[in-house]
Amino acid sequence: MEQVQGFFSFLWDNLMQFAEFTGFANATWGHIAMILVALGFIALAIIKEYEPLLLIPIGFGIIIGNIPFVPGFQLGVYEEGSVMNYLYFGVIKGVYPPLIFLGVGAMTDFSALISNPKLMLIGAAAQLGIFGAYIAALQLGFTPSEAGAIGIIGGADGPTAIFLSSRLAPELLGAIAISAYSYMALVPVFQPPVMRLLTTKKERVIRMKPPRQVTQMEKILFPILGLLLTAFIVPSGLPLLGMLFFGNLLKESTVTKRLADTAKGPMIDIVTILIGLTVGASTQATTFLTTKSLGIFVLGAISFIVATAGGVLFVKFFNLFLKEGNKINPLIGNAGVSAVPDSARLSQMVGLEYDKTNHLLMHAMGPNVAGVIGSAVAAGILLSFLY
Amino acid sequence: MKKLLHITFLIAGISIVGFVVHAQNVEDLRINEVMLFNSDNYVDNFGQRSAWIEIMNTGYNSVNMENCYLTNDLNDLKKYRIPSGDPISIIPTRQFIVFLADMKTEHGTLHLNFTLDSINRFIALVSSNGKTILDSVTVPLLGSNQVYARTTDGGPIWCTSQYTTPNSTNEGQIEKTSPSEAFGAFDPSGFIMAIIAMSVVFISLIFLYRIFHAIGNANQRASRRKKAKEMAGQPIAHEDEVAGEVFAAISTALYLYETDKHDYESAIITIERVSKRYSPWSSKIYGLREMPPRIIQHQPKR
């Protein structure tokens, strides 16, 4: 009888221990809130098709990161020795972003920019969002390092945001990455009102000259000279700029088609999966649901709006110095924020609303890719001053 | 007998003095610097990183730490006893020793049998009697690679810093401001950063613009010259103005045509000879379509 009692008491103790280890026993409202956010991301990606390649890995990563568990079993992304921690290593050490840039370089056609190089300046002007958010973050009481990491959300470039925040403010990385990717997905919501507000009807129908033909030699020279010039000025941006231009040379040299195909195909896909999943998993409710995260989301929105306004207003200003016939349609100013190619697509869509035959896509791709270079340079500057 | 008594007193006296001197020396020890989360910092002889505790001998004599204790638990002051007989536990004057909180005592004297983390942040150095706490500190929650350290060696003020000085002096290092703090103090509003950074971004891209503007112009001039050479001697044909969209459509078609050609195709179209190979199963010789030869039975002639 005693033996049976002992067995049942042993069984009961173990069942109770098991119950204590389940997610139900350890769940908090924070975990549930984060899981709901994740489901929202996944729904946006599937139903609305907003950046599905990013929002689905991130959304699922948030669910993984917010399954409640008892710490100490090497499960969580922040627990040393856990599988997620090993995968997260590529984020905190800034390994993944340059690899993504390699793929981006191999995908990007800089012809639009080379044929009309003055569009590069729009990509520079749109970086105003980064520094607008930097100033606002300082006013809200963030430290200069944190402000720099938050400001880069305005660069509308997920890998750049992850790269910089892993250096300047690793504790804010999750919130910054989620904010950057969310706003990139919400570009169609944020940008058109700003574009319409800052332009006149007459400006929106400006027709731009068709881009001239670009020779293969120019396309090959662009990544080489681009790297030499930008990296000599801002060496701290080298990991991003180096990989971006290297990827582009693989594409444009035409003799390394296999390497370019790998960089823009399987490799970028693998890294996107890893970066999305681990960044999502890093948003554990305990570390993510803070007032700082809320501040980051507000500042992220400000930076996107300022960046869009910066690009559009710069085009208007630039037009003052351009002859009739050479003028630039200010609706392509928004594309300077990068968010390739969504913001360029928006220029096209908004442009077509006012003139059904005025196709702005090719022109908008110029500032769009210049924005990628501009945000990498801006990240390099912030690193060299604040790191 | 009297002589023996003198010797006994002498030995006892030396022992007491020795104990007092030893005790005084041990009291010169201070916990000087602590790191909780070491991801990119001090590496031990086994190439591994872990939380570490720096102890300093603030006195002007060497101190032997043997038989003293280190602990992270106020209820268990004898948690780790520093083994006797290891010369590594002797700290020369004004020098340092770093203990690693890695639970790997098999790696040697400097490796403790406890760890430090976000929960276990209390550290005490206890004398060899196992009761007297020589020095103790409760470390605030630190970030990765940050230390909690005395601003001056053995001094009373502690601070959190990203500058770490394991096995060396804290003087002038720990309180050094980081570049971001220095920049923040110089430019609290952020406007100077915005102006400088935007200028650098513009300068970089203006450089690129100027160079590719020049390259583009040179290219266009060269192609015009080439065209003119080709056209020289030929009757000039009048060309109607063609819209850019037409060129775009032609270019797109050409591009699609070019990119559509592959070295390796996903499907292979080939001609395979269809032959009817001989098989006894399909052989007409053995087929049953033919009527089997009739068996004629001959009646034996009688």
XYZ file of C-alpha atoms in Angstrom:
689
model
C 0.000 0.000 0.000
C 2.790 2.356 0.965
C 4.593 1.527 -2.250
C 1.537 2.430 -4.316
C 1.122 5.674 -2.374
C 4.769 6.473 -2.928
C 4.416 5.834 -6.635
C 1.392 8.130 -6.927
C 3.047 10.852 -4.907
C 6.129 10.588 -7.147
C 3.911 10.723 -10.235
C 1.970 13.687 -8.856
C 5.175 15.604 -8.054
C 6.490 15.031 -11.548
C 3.198 16.016 -13.139
C 3.144 19.189 -11.059
C 6.710 19.952 -12.072
C 5.799 19.365 -15.698
C 2.810 21.685 -15.300
C 5.105 24.371 -13.874
C 7.334 24.091 -16.915
C 4.545 24.515 -19.472
C 3.996 27.738 -21.336
C 0.574 28.129 -19.714
C 2.104 28.343 -16.244
C 4.722 30.874 -17.290
C 2.661 33.036 -19.635
C 2.273 36.724 -18.930
C 0.084 39.330 -20.595
C 3.247 40.563 -22.283
C 3.797 37.220 -23.988
C 0.192 37.115 -25.177
C 0.368 40.694 -26.470
C 3.528 39.894 -28.424
C 2.015 36.739 -29.903
C -0.973 38.795 -31.048
C 1.394 41.311 -32.668
C 3.099 38.400 -34.432
C -0.206 37.095 -35.727
C -0.958 40.603 -36.995
C 2.372 40.620 -38.885
C 1.673 37.234 -40.432
C -1.848 38.299 -41.399
C -0.527 41.518 -42.999
C 2.015 39.496 -44.951
C -0.436 36.881 -46.202
C -3.610 38.908 -46.696
C -2.198 42.283 -47.739
C 1.088 40.917 -49.104
C 3.044 43.627 -47.263
C 6.711 42.565 -47.367
C 5.852 38.866 -46.879
C 9.479 37.741 -47.219
C 10.295 39.689 -44.087
C 7.101 39.836 -42.095
C 6.482 36.094 -42.094
C 9.935 35.136 -40.698
C 9.794 38.044 -38.246
C 6.215 37.285 -37.220
C 6.957 33.632 -36.673
C 10.168 34.552 -34.874
C 8.151 36.732 -32.481
C 5.946 33.735 -31.686
C 9.026 31.564 -31.078
C 10.588 34.231 -28.896
C 7.449 34.667 -26.822
C 6.629 31.088 -25.979
C 6.895 31.263 -22.186
C 9.416 28.902 -20.617
C 11.435 28.435 -17.489
C 14.875 29.956 -18.015
C 18.008 27.892 -17.593
C 17.415 25.167 -20.158
C 19.257 26.846 -23.034
C 16.082 27.568 -24.957
C 15.734 31.328 -25.351
C 17.526 33.522 -27.823
C 19.343 35.283 -24.979
C 20.444 32.076 -23.229
C 24.047 31.259 -23.958
C 24.417 27.904 -25.685
C 20.890 27.718 -27.084
C 20.376 27.079 -30.786
C 18.557 30.386 -31.183
C 21.451 32.112 -29.443
C 23.889 30.652 -31.967
C 21.728 31.851 -34.841
C 21.327 35.250 -33.158
C 25.123 35.547 -33.106
C 24.984 36.619 -36.762
C 22.742 39.502 -35.769
C 24.615 40.775 -32.722
C 27.964 40.529 -34.465
C 26.617 42.182 -37.610
C 27.331 39.186 -39.876
C 23.980 38.921 -41.617
C 23.464 42.537 -42.803
C 26.582 42.651 -45.035
C 25.598 39.294 -46.553
C 22.170 40.688 -47.368
C 23.856 43.713 -48.893
C 25.879 41.374 -51.093
C 22.640 39.938 -52.449
C 21.091 43.386 -52.797
C 24.115 44.501 -54.803
C 23.821 41.473 -57.072
C 20.143 42.268 -57.656
C 20.403 45.995 -58.174
C 20.633 47.621 -61.549
C 22.287 50.992 -61.108
C 21.663 51.979 -64.762
C 18.980 54.500 -63.869
C 21.380 56.192 -61.502
C 24.344 56.097 -63.880
C 22.312 57.523 -66.748
C 21.150 60.449 -64.623
C 23.691 60.768 -61.807
C 22.193 63.950 -60.400
C 19.468 61.731 -58.926
C 22.092 60.597 -56.405
C 21.626 63.850 -54.564
C 18.005 62.951 -53.827
C 19.264 59.786 -52.134
C 21.507 61.984 -49.996
C 18.729 64.461 -49.113
C 16.366 61.727 -47.942
C 18.854 60.777 -45.223
C 17.558 63.831 -43.396
C 15.100 61.455 -41.727
C 17.962 59.700 -39.929
C 19.257 62.862 -38.371
C 15.802 64.305 -37.715
C 15.031 61.208 -35.649
C 18.488 61.454 -34.009
C 17.725 64.986 -32.816
C 14.220 63.978 -31.646
C 15.582 60.933 -29.794
C 18.121 63.082 -27.942
C 15.318 65.433 -26.896
C 13.356 62.451 -25.555
C 16.262 61.517 -23.302
C 17.907 58.709 -25.259
C 21.706 58.556 -25.066
C 23.629 59.607 -28.203
C 24.383 55.944 -29.036
C 20.742 54.971 -28.685
C 19.645 58.036 -30.655
C 22.001 57.104 -33.500
C 20.678 53.548 -33.590
C 17.075 54.777 -33.559
C 17.742 57.434 -36.197
C 18.900 54.867 -38.729
C 15.304 53.595 -38.946
C 14.852 56.641 -41.214
C 17.317 55.054 -43.621
C 14.494 52.593 -44.410
C 16.993 49.828 -44.727
C 16.545 46.831 -42.442
C 20.070 45.384 -42.697
C 21.653 48.803 -42.114
C 19.417 49.358 -39.076
C 20.388 45.958 -37.642
C 24.071 46.486 -38.387
C 24.212 49.881 -36.686
C 22.060 49.063 -33.675
C 24.051 45.870 -33.007
C 27.051 48.145 -32.571
C 25.575 51.220 -30.891
C 22.667 49.909 -28.820
C 22.425 46.099 -28.855
C 19.764 46.148 -26.150
C 17.430 48.071 -28.493
C 18.143 45.941 -31.547
C 14.875 44.006 -31.492
C 12.686 47.093 -31.232
C 14.694 48.973 -33.869
C 14.642 46.112 -36.364
C 10.919 45.490 -35.900
C 10.208 49.187 -36.215
C 12.348 49.522 -39.377
C 10.778 46.540 -41.111
C 7.254 47.482 -40.044
C 7.577 50.972 -41.449
C 9.139 49.640 -44.642
C 6.055 47.465 -45.050
C 3.902 50.503 -44.334
C 5.588 52.749 -46.903
C 2.385 52.752 -49.042
C 0.520 54.147 -46.053
C 3.041 56.741 -44.893
C 4.470 58.248 -48.037
C 1.608 59.225 -50.405
C 0.027 61.812 -48.051
C 3.403 63.495 -47.555
C 4.091 63.425 -51.313
C 0.721 64.986 -52.118
C 0.973 67.548 -49.346
C 4.317 68.892 -50.498
C 3.738 69.021 -54.263
C 1.503 71.036 -56.576
C -0.609 69.498 -59.326
C 1.668 71.074 -61.925
C 4.767 69.543 -60.359
C 3.217 66.073 -60.217
C 2.851 65.929 -64.007
C 6.405 66.963 -64.858
C 7.705 64.657 -67.551
C 11.306 63.655 -67.268
C 13.671 62.914 -70.127
C 13.975 59.206 -70.861
C 17.194 57.846 -69.397
C 20.098 57.550 -71.796
C 21.654 54.242 -72.687
C 24.360 53.138 -70.258
C 27.366 51.224 -71.530
C 28.574 48.028 -69.913
C 31.867 49.747 -69.095
C 30.018 52.367 -67.033
C 28.112 49.647 -65.202
C 31.385 47.884 -64.338
C 33.091 51.095 -63.294
C 30.240 52.129 -61.002
C 30.763 49.565 -58.208
C 34.540 49.992 -58.290
C 34.555 53.789 -58.218
C 31.547 53.841 -55.919
C 33.354 51.749 -53.333
C 36.623 53.652 -53.629
C 34.956 57.031 -53.206
C 32.484 56.257 -50.461
C 34.699 53.936 -48.426
C 37.655 56.312 -48.542
C 35.394 59.035 -47.133
C 33.598 56.815 -44.585
C 35.680 53.650 -43.934
C 33.377 52.635 -41.084
C 30.664 51.913 -43.642
C 32.951 49.395 -45.339
C 31.166 46.163 -44.329
C 27.948 47.377 -45.954
C 29.339 49.395 -48.852
C 31.996 46.802 -49.666
C 29.484 43.990 -49.922
C 26.918 46.078 -51.809
C 29.363 47.108 -54.501
C 31.015 43.692 -54.601
C 27.641 42.079 -55.262
C 26.989 44.595 -58.012
C 30.341 43.911 -59.648
C 29.541 40.187 -59.658
C 26.399 41.038 -61.586
C 27.790 43.616 -63.970
C 31.079 41.933 -64.806
C 28.947 39.316 -66.626
C 31.691 36.714 -66.143
C 30.626 35.670 -62.638
C 27.016 34.900 -63.367
C 27.033 31.839 -61.120
C 28.348 33.803 -58.134
C 25.870 36.611 -58.737
C 23.048 34.103 -59.006
C 24.040 32.526 -55.697
C 24.372 35.900 -53.965
C 20.999 37.160 -55.137
C 19.278 33.790 -54.880
C 19.915 31.047 -52.341
C 22.290 33.024 -50.151
C 20.125 36.096 -49.616
C 17.155 33.793 -49.037
C 18.983 31.842 -46.325
C 20.230 34.974 -44.602
C 16.795 36.586 -44.823
C 15.267 33.570 -43.108
C 17.895 33.636 -40.348
C 17.822 37.372 -39.783
C 14.025 37.564 -39.815
C 13.530 34.646 -37.492
C 16.169 35.646 -34.949
C 15.274 39.324 -34.920
C 11.676 38.282 -34.332
C 12.722 35.905 -31.567
C 14.736 38.663 -29.897
C 11.529 40.510 -29.060
C 10.828 38.579 -25.888
C 8.090 40.379 -23.997
C 10.338 40.819 -20.967
C 12.902 42.809 -22.925
C 10.687 44.272 -25.648
C 7.613 45.667 -23.902
C 9.152 48.798 -22.450
C 8.460 52.510 -22.771
C 11.707 52.749 -24.730
C 10.267 50.455 -27.423
C 7.206 52.676 -27.633
C 9.473 55.705 -28.039
C 11.391 53.886 -30.788
C 8.175 53.226 -32.723
C 7.121 56.873 -32.494
C 10.571 58.068 -33.553
C 10.638 55.538 -36.388
C 7.436 57.002 -37.809
C 8.853 60.523 -37.487
C 12.043 59.511 -39.266
C 10.131 58.012 -42.217
C 7.988 61.116 -42.604
C 10.973 63.479 -42.348
C 12.957 61.359 -44.828
C 10.125 61.406 -47.358
C 9.640 65.140 -46.917
C 13.401 65.677 -47.210
C 13.544 63.888 -50.562
C 10.492 65.621 -52.041
C 11.472 69.104 -50.839
C 15.013 68.661 -52.088
C 13.747 67.907 -55.604
C 11.616 71.065 -55.512
C 14.643 73.054 -54.401
C 16.866 71.410 -57.003
C 14.342 72.229 -59.744
C 14.934 75.910 -59.079
C 18.381 75.510 -60.640
C 17.412 73.228 -63.533
C 16.394 74.357 -66.998
C 12.913 73.684 -68.357
C 12.936 70.193 -69.879
C 15.561 68.974 -67.391
C 13.336 69.339 -64.361
C 12.737 66.403 -62.013
C 9.293 65.247 -60.964
C 9.220 65.727 -57.156
C 7.120 62.583 -56.816
C 10.353 60.592 -57.133
C 11.785 62.373 -54.073
C 10.189 59.853 -51.729
C 12.210 57.051 -53.348
C 15.398 58.505 -51.856
C 14.584 56.886 -48.512
C 15.590 53.520 -50.077
C 13.002 50.831 -49.065
C 13.836 49.289 -52.438
C 11.749 48.924 -54.576
C 8.500 49.758 -52.771
C 9.057 53.482 -52.545
C 9.992 53.670 -56.259
C 6.832 51.748 -57.076
C 4.883 54.318 -55.076
C 6.343 57.162 -57.149
C 5.046 55.375 -60.233
C 1.601 54.761 -58.753
C 1.091 58.282 -57.441
C 2.466 59.716 -60.704
C -0.017 57.686 -62.759
C -2.890 59.064 -60.706
C -2.204 62.500 -62.212
C -1.002 61.523 -65.689
C -1.818 58.092 -67.016
C 1.076 58.179 -69.492
C 3.797 59.519 -67.208
C 5.815 56.524 -66.072
C 8.152 57.466 -63.219
C 9.364 54.020 -62.174
C 12.667 54.060 -64.078
C 13.442 57.573 -62.846
C 12.513 56.713 -59.267
C 14.852 53.711 -59.228
C 17.789 56.165 -59.394
C 17.199 57.876 -56.043
C 15.959 54.584 -54.674
C 19.306 52.830 -55.083
C 21.145 56.044 -54.210
C 19.222 55.895 -50.926
C 20.800 52.505 -50.182
C 24.268 53.977 -50.685
C 23.299 57.107 -48.733
C 21.981 55.203 -45.718
C 25.086 52.977 -45.629
C 27.274 56.100 -45.679
C 25.138 57.695 -42.940
C 25.471 54.529 -40.833
C 29.241 54.722 -41.282
C 29.288 58.324 -40.098
C 27.210 57.545 -37.014
C 29.530 54.638 -36.228
C 32.661 56.715 -36.532
C 31.288 59.436 -34.242
C 29.473 57.367 -31.647
C 31.151 53.948 -31.440
C 63.494 24.002 31.671
C 63.749 27.797 31.656
C 65.381 27.646 28.246
C 62.554 25.510 26.908
C 60.031 27.994 28.246
C 61.829 30.863 26.440
C 61.813 28.938 23.157
C 58.110 28.189 23.537
C 57.365 31.869 24.181
C 59.509 32.863 21.213
C 57.720 30.473 18.871
C 54.328 31.583 20.171
C 55.341 35.221 19.807
C 56.546 34.729 16.235
C 53.335 32.881 15.391
C 51.153 35.631 16.822
C 53.148 38.357 15.089
C 53.093 36.348 11.931
C 49.344 35.870 12.180
C 48.793 39.561 12.871
C 51.024 40.583 9.945
C 49.261 38.042 7.738
C 45.884 39.324 8.889
C 46.927 42.905 8.239
C 48.148 41.976 4.795
C 44.969 40.177 3.867
C 43.019 43.222 4.916
C 44.785 45.146 2.171
C 42.914 43.105 -0.415
C 40.064 44.785 -2.277
C 37.603 43.665 -4.903
C 38.566 46.177 -7.568
C 36.644 45.385 -10.733
C 33.903 42.925 -11.733
C 32.448 41.812 -15.055
C 29.216 39.816 -15.176
C 28.691 39.134 -18.872
C 31.866 38.561 -20.803
C 31.187 38.031 -24.485
C 34.115 39.845 -26.016
C 36.546 40.534 -23.207
C 39.122 38.795 -20.960
C 40.090 35.322 -22.177
C 41.501 32.722 -19.772
C 44.343 30.299 -20.451
C 41.845 27.865 -21.917
C 40.663 30.392 -24.483
C 37.336 30.801 -22.749
C 35.431 33.858 -21.603
C 33.486 34.076 -18.381
C 32.527 36.496 -15.621
C 35.572 37.689 -13.710
C 36.527 39.336 -10.440
C 39.691 41.395 -10.058
C 41.236 41.555 -6.584
C 43.873 44.155 -5.786
C 46.548 44.214 -3.140
C 46.365 47.848 -2.047
C 49.215 47.433 0.453
C 52.956 47.766 0.029
C 53.801 44.161 0.908
C 52.972 41.061 -1.043
C 49.910 39.204 0.210
C 49.241 35.500 0.108
C 45.554 34.809 -0.429
C 45.767 31.116 0.358
C 42.934 29.753 2.467
C 40.880 32.911 2.033
C 37.415 32.444 0.566
C 35.416 33.914 -2.267
C 31.659 33.601 -2.407
C 28.551 34.850 -4.169
C 26.297 33.817 -1.290
C 26.091 35.662 1.997
C 24.797 32.486 3.667
C 27.742 30.446 2.492
C 30.895 32.434 3.156
C 33.152 29.414 2.605
C 31.950 28.675 -0.894
C 35.350 28.713 -2.593
C 38.550 28.288 -0.652
C 41.674 29.507 -2.389
C 43.992 26.478 -2.264
C 47.202 26.700 -0.265
C 50.606 26.109 -1.725
C 49.947 27.667 -5.120
C 52.354 30.596 -5.720
C 49.767 32.156 -8.016
C 47.780 33.203 -4.920
C 50.589 35.531 -3.796
C 49.839 39.061 -4.988
C 52.856 41.379 -5.166
C 52.591 44.913 -3.865
C 49.945 47.087 -5.593
C 49.230 44.307 -8.068
C 46.138 42.432 -9.192
C 44.762 38.934 -9.597
C 41.763 37.936 -11.718
C 39.458 35.095 -10.671
C 37.106 33.557 -13.201
C 33.571 32.725 -12.096
C 33.146 29.804 -14.479
C 32.409 26.760 -12.278
C 35.537 25.098 -13.643
C 37.728 24.502 -10.617
C 39.499 21.739 -12.491
C 41.145 24.495 -14.578
C 43.133 25.745 -11.589
C 43.254 27.994 -8.552
C 41.853 31.038 -10.354
C 38.682 29.257 -11.466
C 35.827 29.527 -8.972
C 33.118 27.032 -8.175
C 30.329 29.545 -8.800
C 29.173 31.866 -11.535
C 27.931 35.430 -11.693
C 24.876 36.457 -13.655
C 21.879 38.743 -13.509
C 20.682 37.026 -10.304
C 23.985 36.198 -8.560
C 25.582 39.605 -8.321
C 26.873 39.601 -4.717
C 30.587 38.956 -4.223
C 32.483 38.707 -0.947
C 36.126 38.116 -0.115
C 36.348 36.320 3.234
C 39.402 35.827 5.436
C 40.850 32.414 6.191
C 38.725 32.096 9.348
C 35.685 31.844 7.095
C 33.814 34.521 9.051
C 35.411 37.914 8.511
C 34.311 39.585 5.306
C 37.347 41.488 4.036
C 35.493 43.164 1.193
C 32.167 42.731 -0.546
C 30.172 44.325 -3.314
C 26.750 43.917 -4.893
C 27.162 44.576 -8.595
C 24.327 46.381 -10.421
C 22.905 44.741 -13.525
C 25.514 45.240 -16.224
C 25.432 45.004 -19.986
C 27.613 42.701 -22.011
C 31.343 43.502 -21.571
C 30.629 46.208 -19.018
C 32.397 46.305 -15.674
C 31.546 47.587 -12.224
C 34.792 49.033 -10.962
C 36.355 51.370 -8.474
C 37.165 54.703 -10.111
C 40.568 54.655 -8.380
C 42.394 51.474 -7.365
C 41.000 50.389 -3.991
C 39.084 53.702 -3.725
C 35.607 54.084 -2.260
C 33.717 55.149 -5.407
C 32.354 52.572 -7.818
C 31.036 53.140 -11.315
C 29.803 51.227 -14.337
C 32.059 51.450 -17.345
C 32.589 49.972 -20.759
C 36.335 50.412 -20.338
C 37.754 47.331 -18.734
C 41.152 46.861 -17.129
C 41.537 43.247 -15.944
C 44.919 42.711 -14.244
C 45.824 46.390 -14.463
C 45.128 49.721 -12.851
C 41.743 51.421 -13.045
C 43.298 54.880 -12.690
C 42.334 57.204 -15.515
C 40.705 54.419 -17.501
C 37.426 53.477 -15.918
C 36.048 57.014 -15.848
C 37.070 57.713 -19.401
C 34.012 58.800 -21.340
C 32.941 56.858 -24.400
C 33.001 58.581 -27.805
C 29.216 58.779 -27.810
C 29.123 60.358 -24.343
C 31.818 62.806 -25.357
C 29.938 63.682 -28.533
C 26.690 63.971 -26.568
C 28.302 66.434 -24.166
C 29.703 68.427 -27.072
C 26.468 68.379 -29.073
C 23.519 67.832 -26.725
C 20.898 68.934 -29.271
C 22.214 66.771 -32.125
C 22.207 69.615 -34.665
C 25.974 69.595 -35.143
C 25.877 65.843 -35.843
C 23.021 66.359 -38.311
C 24.866 69.095 -40.188
C 28.205 67.253 -40.272
C 26.706 63.919 -41.251
C 24.413 65.319 -43.932
C 27.366 67.251 -45.363
C 29.461 64.068 -45.520
C 26.636 62.102 -47.170
C 26.183 64.891 -49.725
C 29.922 65.207 -50.366
C 30.240 61.451 -50.964
C 27.360 61.365 -53.399
C 28.330 64.656 -55.098
C 31.752 63.117 -55.771
C 30.079 60.090 -57.327
C 27.721 62.321 -59.275
C 30.531 64.481 -60.682
C 32.589 61.462 -61.709
C 29.752 59.623 -63.400
C 28.506 62.822 -64.976
C 31.959 63.249 -66.530
C 32.189 59.584 -67.542
C 28.703 59.735 -69.068
C 29.537 62.881 -71.059
C 32.792 61.378 -72.316
C 30.967 58.221 -73.297
C 28.301 60.119 -75.196
C 30.906 62.176 -77.022
C 32.802 59.021 -77.961
C 29.696 57.281 -79.247
C 28.728 60.373 -81.261
C 32.194 60.462 -82.842
C 31.971 56.756 -83.611
C 28.555 57.181 -85.166
C 29.746 60.126 -87.209
C 32.668 58.059 -88.527
C 30.355 55.229 -89.472
C 27.945 57.584 -91.168
C 30.680 59.391 -93.099
C 30.288 58.766 -96.797
C 26.840 57.284 -96.446
C 23.745 59.186 -97.561
C 22.079 60.801 -94.565
C 18.749 59.178 -93.965
C 16.026 61.267 -92.473
C 14.840 59.729 -89.241
C 11.584 60.518 -87.631
C 11.599 61.369 -83.952
C 11.028 58.142 -82.053
C 9.527 58.239 -78.582
C 11.644 56.996 -75.687
C 8.988 54.419 -74.803
C 9.654 52.658 -78.123
C 13.325 52.303 -77.260
C 12.349 51.126 -73.794
C 10.035 48.484 -75.269
C 12.723 47.302 -77.710
C 15.343 47.207 -74.976
C 13.030 45.271 -72.683
C 12.289 42.748 -75.421
C 15.986 42.353 -76.189
C 16.799 42.042 -72.512
C 14.140 39.392 -72.028
C 15.387 37.561 -75.102
C 18.984 37.688 -73.862
C 18.187 36.628 -70.306
C 15.940 33.866 -71.554
C 18.907 32.059 -73.079
C 20.518 29.656 -70.698
C 23.550 27.454 -70.750
C 21.586 24.865 -68.862
C 17.927 24.360 -69.528
C 15.559 23.017 -66.948
C 13.943 20.723 -69.513
C 15.663 18.707 -72.249
C 14.086 18.147 -75.617
C 15.702 15.373 -77.563
C 14.962 12.797 -80.198
C 15.083 9.278 -79.038
C 15.137 6.467 -81.560
C 12.255 4.176 -80.996
C 13.291 0.674 -81.844
C 11.455 -2.541 -81.521
C 13.915 -4.726 -79.888
C 13.602 -8.461 -80.229
C 11.944 -10.199 -77.380
C 10.641 -13.691 -77.317
C 7.507 -12.314 -75.629
C 6.622 -10.271 -78.660
C 7.992 -12.676 -81.184
C 5.628 -13.769 -83.803
C 7.423 -17.033 -83.972
C 6.259 -17.865 -80.475
C 3.024 -15.967 -80.681
C -0.255 -17.733 -80.268
C -1.891 -15.932 -83.148
C -0.776 -18.648 -85.400
C -2.710 -21.780 -85.175
C -0.659 -24.541 -83.689
C 0.371 -27.066 -86.225
C -2.229 -29.661 -86.606
C -1.186 -33.041 -85.323
C -2.070 -35.640 -87.800
C -2.449 -38.947 -86.348
C -1.739 -41.687 -88.771
C -3.622 -44.849 -88.373
C -1.289 -47.756 -88.389
C -1.840 -49.775 -91.374
C -3.062 -53.076 -90.644
